[in-house]
Coordinates of C-alpha atoms in Angstrom, one line a residue:
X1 CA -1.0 -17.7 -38.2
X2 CA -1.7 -21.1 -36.3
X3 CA -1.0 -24.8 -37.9
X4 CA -2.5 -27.0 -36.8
X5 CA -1.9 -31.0 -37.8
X6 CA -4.7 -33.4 -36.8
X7 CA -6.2 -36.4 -37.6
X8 CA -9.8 -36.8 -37.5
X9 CA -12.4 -39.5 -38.1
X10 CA -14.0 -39.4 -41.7
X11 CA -17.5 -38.1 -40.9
X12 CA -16.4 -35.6 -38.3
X13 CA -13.7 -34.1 -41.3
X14 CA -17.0 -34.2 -43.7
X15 CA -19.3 -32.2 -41.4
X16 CA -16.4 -30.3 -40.1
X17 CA -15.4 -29.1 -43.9
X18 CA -19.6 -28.9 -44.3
X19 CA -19.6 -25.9 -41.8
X20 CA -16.5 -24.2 -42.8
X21 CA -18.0 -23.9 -46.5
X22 CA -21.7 -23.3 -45.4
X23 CA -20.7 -20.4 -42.6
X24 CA -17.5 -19.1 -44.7
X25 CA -15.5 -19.9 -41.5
X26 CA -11.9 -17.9 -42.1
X27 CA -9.7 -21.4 -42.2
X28 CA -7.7 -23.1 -44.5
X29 CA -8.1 -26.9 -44.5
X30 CA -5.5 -29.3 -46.4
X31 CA -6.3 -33.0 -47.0
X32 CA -3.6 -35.5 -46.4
X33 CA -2.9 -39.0 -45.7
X34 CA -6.1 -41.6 -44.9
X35 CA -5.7 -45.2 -42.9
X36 CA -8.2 -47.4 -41.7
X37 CA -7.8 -47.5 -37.8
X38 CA -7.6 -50.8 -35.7
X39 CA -11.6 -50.0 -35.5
X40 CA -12.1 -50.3 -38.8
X41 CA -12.9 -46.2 -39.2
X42 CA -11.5 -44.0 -41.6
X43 CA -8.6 -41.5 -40.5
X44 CA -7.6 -38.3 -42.2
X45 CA -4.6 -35.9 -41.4
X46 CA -5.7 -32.6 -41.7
X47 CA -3.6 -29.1 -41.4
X48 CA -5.5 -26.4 -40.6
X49 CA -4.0 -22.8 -40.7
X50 CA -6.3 -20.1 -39.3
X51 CA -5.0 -16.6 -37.9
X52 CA -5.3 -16.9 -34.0
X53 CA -8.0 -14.3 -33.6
X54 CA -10.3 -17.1 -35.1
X55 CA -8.9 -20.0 -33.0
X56 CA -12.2 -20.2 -30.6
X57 CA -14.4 -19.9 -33.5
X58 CA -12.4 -23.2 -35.3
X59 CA -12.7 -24.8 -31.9
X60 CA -16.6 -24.3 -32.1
X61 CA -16.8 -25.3 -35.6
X62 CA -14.4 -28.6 -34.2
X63 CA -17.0 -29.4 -31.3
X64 CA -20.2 -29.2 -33.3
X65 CA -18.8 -31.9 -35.9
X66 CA -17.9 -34.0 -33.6
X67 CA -21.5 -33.5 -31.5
X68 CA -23.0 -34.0 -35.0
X69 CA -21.2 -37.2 -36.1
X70 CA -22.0 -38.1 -32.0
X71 CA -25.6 -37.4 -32.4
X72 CA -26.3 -39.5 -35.5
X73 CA -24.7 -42.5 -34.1

């Protein structure tokens, strides 16, 4: 089992937890702590446990929130 500790914007955790429900990606995500960034954007720790046969699929499911939350800037 990986864990993983990350922080990640607001939006990207939004369409990031969006895909993991919609496609019944094999992770568990845990909500922590959220601060407002020297930007002004939301930040949100976030553990994510996933068995490692599944890490390339999370890393997909990492990249296209990210593209998504790039694209609609």
């Amino acid at each position: 089992m990986i864990r993983e500790n990350l922080t990640m914007h607001n939006k990207v955790l939004s369409y990031f937890t969006e895909i993991v429900h919609e496609e019944a990606v094999p992770v568990n995500v845990e909500i922590g702590s959220r601060y407002i960034d020297d930007n002004g954007d939301t930040q949100v720790d976030v553990l994510l446990e996933y068995e490692e046969l599944d890490e390339d699929c999370i890393n997909e499911v990492i990249t296209r929130a990210v593209n998504a939350v790039v694209i609609m800037s």
